[in-house]
PDB file of C-alpha atoms in Angstrom:
ATOM      1  CA  MET L 294     108.921 -66.294-104.377  1.00  0.00           C
ATOM      2  CA  LEU L 295     106.941 -68.549-102.095  1.00  0.00           C
ATOM      3  CA  ILE L 296     103.375 -67.760-100.986  1.00  0.00           C
ATOM      4  CA  ARG L 297     102.481 -69.813 -97.926  1.00  0.00           C
ATOM      5  CA  SER L 298     100.217 -69.926 -94.898  1.00  0.00           C
ATOM      6  CA  PHE L 299     101.160 -67.806 -91.896  1.00  0.00           C
ATOM      7  CA  ARG L 300     103.018 -69.321 -88.934  1.00  0.00           C
ATOM      8  CA  LEU L 301     103.093 -67.685 -85.497  1.00  0.00           C
ATOM      9  CA  GLY L 302     106.883 -67.331 -85.838  1.00  0.00           C
ATOM     10  CA  ASP L 303     106.170 -64.844 -88.661  1.00  0.00           C
ATOM     11  CA  TYR L 304     104.532 -62.337 -86.323  1.00  0.00           C
ATOM     12  CA  ALA L 305     107.638 -60.240 -85.596  1.00  0.00           C
ATOM     13  CA  HIS L 306     108.362 -60.003 -89.340  1.00  0.00           C
ATOM     14  CA  ILE L 307     104.883 -58.882 -90.334  1.00  0.00           C
ATOM     15  CA  SER L 308     104.728 -56.426 -87.431  1.00  0.00           C
ATOM     16  CA  ARG L 309     107.892 -54.810 -88.816  1.00  0.00           C
ATOM     17  CA  ILE L 310     106.361 -54.730 -92.318  1.00  0.00           C
ATOM     18  CA  TRP L 311     103.175 -53.116 -90.998  1.00  0.00           C
ATOM     19  CA  GLU L 312     105.281 -50.541 -89.134  1.00  0.00           C
ATOM     20  CA  ASP L 313     107.549 -49.883 -92.122  1.00  0.00           C
ATOM     21  CA  THR L 314     104.551 -49.367 -94.410  1.00  0.00           C
ATOM     22  CA  GLY L 315     102.847 -46.921 -92.039  1.00  0.00           C
ATOM     23  CA  LEU L 316      99.775 -49.055 -91.295  1.00  0.00           C
ATOM     24  CA  GLU L 317      98.342 -47.943 -87.991  1.00  0.00           C
ATOM     25  CA  GLN L 318      98.074 -50.615 -85.323  1.00  0.00           C
ATOM     26  CA  THR L 319      94.600 -51.953 -84.709  1.00  0.00           C
ATOM     27  CA  GLU L 320      93.149 -54.728 -82.601  1.00  0.00           C
ATOM     28  CA  THR L 321      93.062 -56.909 -85.753  1.00  0.00           C
ATOM     29  CA  GLU L 322      96.829 -57.244 -85.859  1.00  0.00           C
ATOM     30  CA  THR L 323      97.626 -58.338 -82.326  1.00  0.00           C
ATOM     31  CA  ILE L 324      99.135 -61.765 -81.910  1.00  0.00           C
ATOM     32  CA  ASP L 325      95.983 -62.914 -80.077  1.00  0.00           C
ATOM     33  CA  ALA L 326      93.734 -61.781 -82.945  1.00  0.00           C
ATOM     34  CA  LEU L 327      95.962 -63.494 -85.483  1.00  0.00           C
ATOM     35  CA  ALA L 328      96.033 -66.639 -83.394  1.00  0.00           C
ATOM     36  CA  LYS L 329      92.216 -66.678 -83.355  1.00  0.00           C
ATOM     37  CA  GLN L 330      92.103 -66.142 -87.124  1.00  0.00           C
ATOM     38  CA  LEU L 331      94.606 -68.949 -87.621  1.00  0.00           C
ATOM     39  CA  ALA L 332      92.569 -71.256 -85.394  1.00  0.00           C
ATOM     40  CA  TRP L 333      89.420 -70.430 -87.378  1.00  0.00           C
ATOM     41  CA  ASP L 334      90.999 -70.760 -90.850  1.00  0.00           C
ATOM     42  CA  SER L 335      94.773 -70.761 -91.071  1.00  0.00           C
ATOM     43  CA  GLU L 336      94.725 -70.853 -94.873  1.00  0.00           C
ATOM     44  CA  LEU L 337      93.452 -67.259 -95.079  1.00  0.00           C
ATOM     45  CA  VAL L 338      96.448 -65.580 -93.487  1.00  0.00           C
ATOM     46  CA  MET L 339      99.189 -65.700 -96.099  1.00  0.00           C
ATOM     47  CA  ILE L 340     102.839 -64.745 -96.246  1.00  0.00           C
ATOM     48  CA  ALA L 341     105.115 -63.926 -99.170  1.00  0.00           C
ATOM     49  CA  GLU L 342     108.627 -65.168 -98.691  1.00  0.00           C
ATOM     50  CA  TYR L 343     111.613 -64.315-100.869  1.00  0.00           C
ATOM     51  CA  GLU L 344     114.904 -66.104-100.284  1.00  0.00           C
ATOM     52  CA  GLU L 345     113.583 -67.264 -96.865  1.00  0.00           C
ATOM     53  CA  LYS L 346     112.763 -63.686 -95.841  1.00  0.00           C
ATOM     54  CA  VAL L 347     109.192 -62.627 -95.033  1.00  0.00           C
ATOM     55  CA  VAL L 348     108.425 -59.771 -97.435  1.00  0.00           C
ATOM     56  CA  GLY L 349     104.606 -59.532 -97.418  1.00  0.00           C
ATOM     57  CA  VAL L 350     101.391 -60.461 -95.652  1.00  0.00           C
ATOM     58  CA  ILE L 351      97.669 -60.526 -96.331  1.00  0.00           C
ATOM     59  CA  VAL L 352      94.844 -61.411 -93.926  1.00  0.00           C
ATOM     60  CA  GLY L 353      91.546 -62.769 -95.250  1.00  0.00           C
ATOM     61  CA  THR L 354      88.264 -63.875 -93.760  1.00  0.00           C
ATOM     62  CA  ILE L 355      84.996 -65.279 -95.061  1.00  0.00           C
ATOM     63  CA  ASP L 356      81.414 -64.432 -94.216  1.00  0.00           C
ATOM     64  CA  GLY L 357      79.092 -66.780 -96.058  1.00  0.00           C
ATOM     65  CA  SER L 358      79.857 -66.465 -99.780  1.00  0.00           C
ATOM     66  CA  ARG L 359      81.764 -63.191 -99.346  1.00  0.00           C
ATOM     67  CA  GLY L 360      85.510 -62.956 -98.817  1.00  0.00           C
ATOM     68  CA  TYR L 361      87.242 -60.010 -97.232  1.00  0.00           C
ATOM     69  CA  PHE L 362      90.890 -59.113 -97.028  1.00  0.00           C
ATOM     70  CA  TYR L 363      92.755 -56.491 -95.135  1.00  0.00           C
ATOM     71  CA  ARG L 364      96.207 -55.722 -93.839  1.00  0.00           C
ATOM     72  CA  LEU L 365      97.887 -56.340 -97.210  1.00  0.00           C
ATOM     73  CA  ALA L 366     101.413 -55.060 -96.759  1.00  0.00           C
ATOM     74  CA  VAL L 367     104.705 -55.530 -98.573  1.00  0.00           C
ATOM     75  CA  ASP L 368     108.152 -54.694 -97.283  1.00  0.00           C
ATOM     76  CA  PRO L 369     109.029 -51.355 -98.941  1.00  0.00           C
ATOM     77  CA  ALA L 370     112.219 -52.861-100.408  1.00  0.00           C
ATOM     78  CA  TYR L 371     110.088 -55.406-102.286  1.00  0.00           C
ATOM     79  CA  GLN L 372     107.245 -53.182-103.444  1.00  0.00           C
ATOM     80  CA  ARG L 373     106.590 -52.907-107.172  1.00  0.00           C
ATOM     81  CA  HIS L 374     107.956 -56.419-107.716  1.00  0.00           C
ATOM     82  CA  GLY L 375     104.596 -58.227-107.880  1.00  0.00           C
ATOM     83  CA  VAL L 376     104.537 -59.374-104.259  1.00  0.00           C
ATOM     84  CA  GLY L 377     101.190 -57.732-103.441  1.00  0.00           C
ATOM     85  CA  ARG L 378      99.645 -59.055-106.664  1.00  0.00           C
ATOM     86  CA  LYS L 379     100.785 -62.600-105.908  1.00  0.00           C
ATOM     87  CA  LEU L 380      99.407 -62.413-102.358  1.00  0.00           C
ATOM     88  CA  VAL L 381      96.008 -61.165-103.582  1.00  0.00           C
ATOM     89  CA  GLU L 382      95.828 -63.775-106.349  1.00  0.00           C
ATOM     90  CA  ALA L 383      96.756 -66.589-103.947  1.00  0.00           C
ATOM     91  CA  LEU L 384      94.129 -65.486-101.442  1.00  0.00           C
ATOM     92  CA  GLU L 385      91.494 -65.146-104.202  1.00  0.00           C
ATOM     93  CA  LYS L 386      92.288 -68.742-105.244  1.00  0.00           C
ATOM     94  CA  ARG L 387      91.738 -69.949-101.668  1.00  0.00           C
ATOM     95  CA  PHE L 388      88.520 -67.955-101.463  1.00  0.00           C
ATOM     96  CA  LYS L 389      87.263 -69.568-104.673  1.00  0.00           C
ATOM     97  CA  GLU L 390      88.078 -73.044-103.320  1.00  0.00           C
ATOM     98  CA  LYS L 391      85.954 -72.230-100.278  1.00  0.00           C
ATOM     99  CA  GLY L 392      82.915 -71.106-102.304  1.00  0.00           C
ATOM    100  CA  VAL L 393      83.393 -67.351-102.133  1.00  0.00           C
ATOM    101  CA  ASN L 394      81.819 -65.525-105.069  1.00  0.00           C
ATOM    102  CA  ARG L 395      82.610 -61.877-104.230  1.00  0.00           C
ATOM    103  CA  VAL L 396      85.598 -60.270-102.527  1.00  0.00           C
ATOM    104  CA  PHE L 397      85.517 -57.033-100.585  1.00  0.00           C
ATOM    105  CA  ILE L 398      88.401 -54.946 -99.320  1.00  0.00           C
ATOM    106  CA  MET L 399      88.508 -51.875 -97.126  1.00  0.00           C
ATOM    107  CA  VAL L 400      91.041 -49.175 -97.901  1.00  0.00           C
ATOM    108  CA  ASN L 401      91.724 -46.227 -95.635  1.00  0.00           C
ATOM    109  CA  GLN L 402      90.385 -43.153 -97.390  1.00  0.00           C
ATOM    110  CA  ASP L 403      93.732 -41.405 -96.886  1.00  0.00           C
ATOM    111  CA  ASN L 404      95.555 -44.182 -98.759  1.00  0.00           C
ATOM    112  CA  LYS L 405      94.484 -43.242-102.277  1.00  0.00           C
ATOM    113  CA  LYS L 406      97.787 -44.318-103.832  1.00  0.00           C
ATOM    114  CA  VAL L 407      96.749 -48.005-103.586  1.00  0.00           C
ATOM    115  CA  ILE L 408      93.566 -47.545-105.600  1.00  0.00           C
ATOM    116  CA  PRO L 409      95.293 -47.940-109.022  1.00  0.00           C
ATOM    117  CA  PHE L 410      96.858 -51.197-107.760  1.00  0.00           C
ATOM    118  CA  TYR L 411      93.443 -52.601-106.828  1.00  0.00           C
ATOM    119  CA  HIS L 412      91.964 -51.386-110.116  1.00  0.00           C
ATOM    120  CA  SER L 413      94.702 -53.309-111.949  1.00  0.00           C
ATOM    121  CA  LEU L 414      93.442 -56.471-110.190  1.00  0.00           C
ATOM    122  CA  GLY L 415      89.862 -55.847-111.297  1.00  0.00           C
ATOM    123  CA  TYR L 416      88.477 -54.257-108.130  1.00  0.00           C
ATOM    124  CA  GLU L 417      85.960 -51.391-108.400  1.00  0.00           C
ATOM    125  CA  VAL L 418      85.299 -48.622-105.898  1.00  0.00           C
ATOM    126  CA  LYS L 419      81.858 -48.907-104.283  1.00  0.00           C
ATOM    127  CA  GLU L 420      80.579 -46.170-102.015  1.00  0.00           C
ATOM    128  CA  TYR L 421      79.555 -47.296 -98.548  1.00  0.00           C
ATOM    129  CA  ILE L 422      79.325 -45.669 -95.177  1.00  0.00           C
ATOM    130  CA  ASN L 423      81.278 -47.655 -92.642  1.00  0.00           C
ATOM    131  CA  LEU L 424      80.179 -47.393 -89.048  1.00  0.00           C
ATOM    132  CA  SER L 425      81.993 -49.214 -86.262  1.00  0.00           C
ATOM    133  CA  LYS L 426      82.065 -49.475 -82.513  1.00  0.00           C
ATOM    134  CA  LYS L 427      84.570 -51.199 -80.308  1.00  0.00           C
ATOM    135  CA  ILE L 428      82.940 -53.446 -77.724  1.00  0.00           C
ATOM    136  CA  ASN L 429      85.006 -54.107 -74.625  1.00  0.00           C
TER     137      ASN L 429
END
């Protein structure tokens, strides 16, 4: 398995993976938003490739010394084969190289089945209230 930086040609593949995994579409996954993220730091959008097929994606960002990742998704046919773990570990390595000392993730409260996966990677649940507002 190859973990590499995202290329714009991967967009159709990751859109399919997001759809197949039931992740709702948000403004963060449009091609324009990904293009902006890539322009800002292309090393933080990563792809898992198996036999030249895109099978997973993770999107990271940095705010000071804090790293964040979201939109981790693995093709259902490749789940439970270590793809998600390898993507998280590769992103954590890049975060560390960039001076990040703490990583945060946001998980939809209805997606409780992923909590054991994150626990296995050393993540702990912290209670926060998340408020947001879309600005046009």
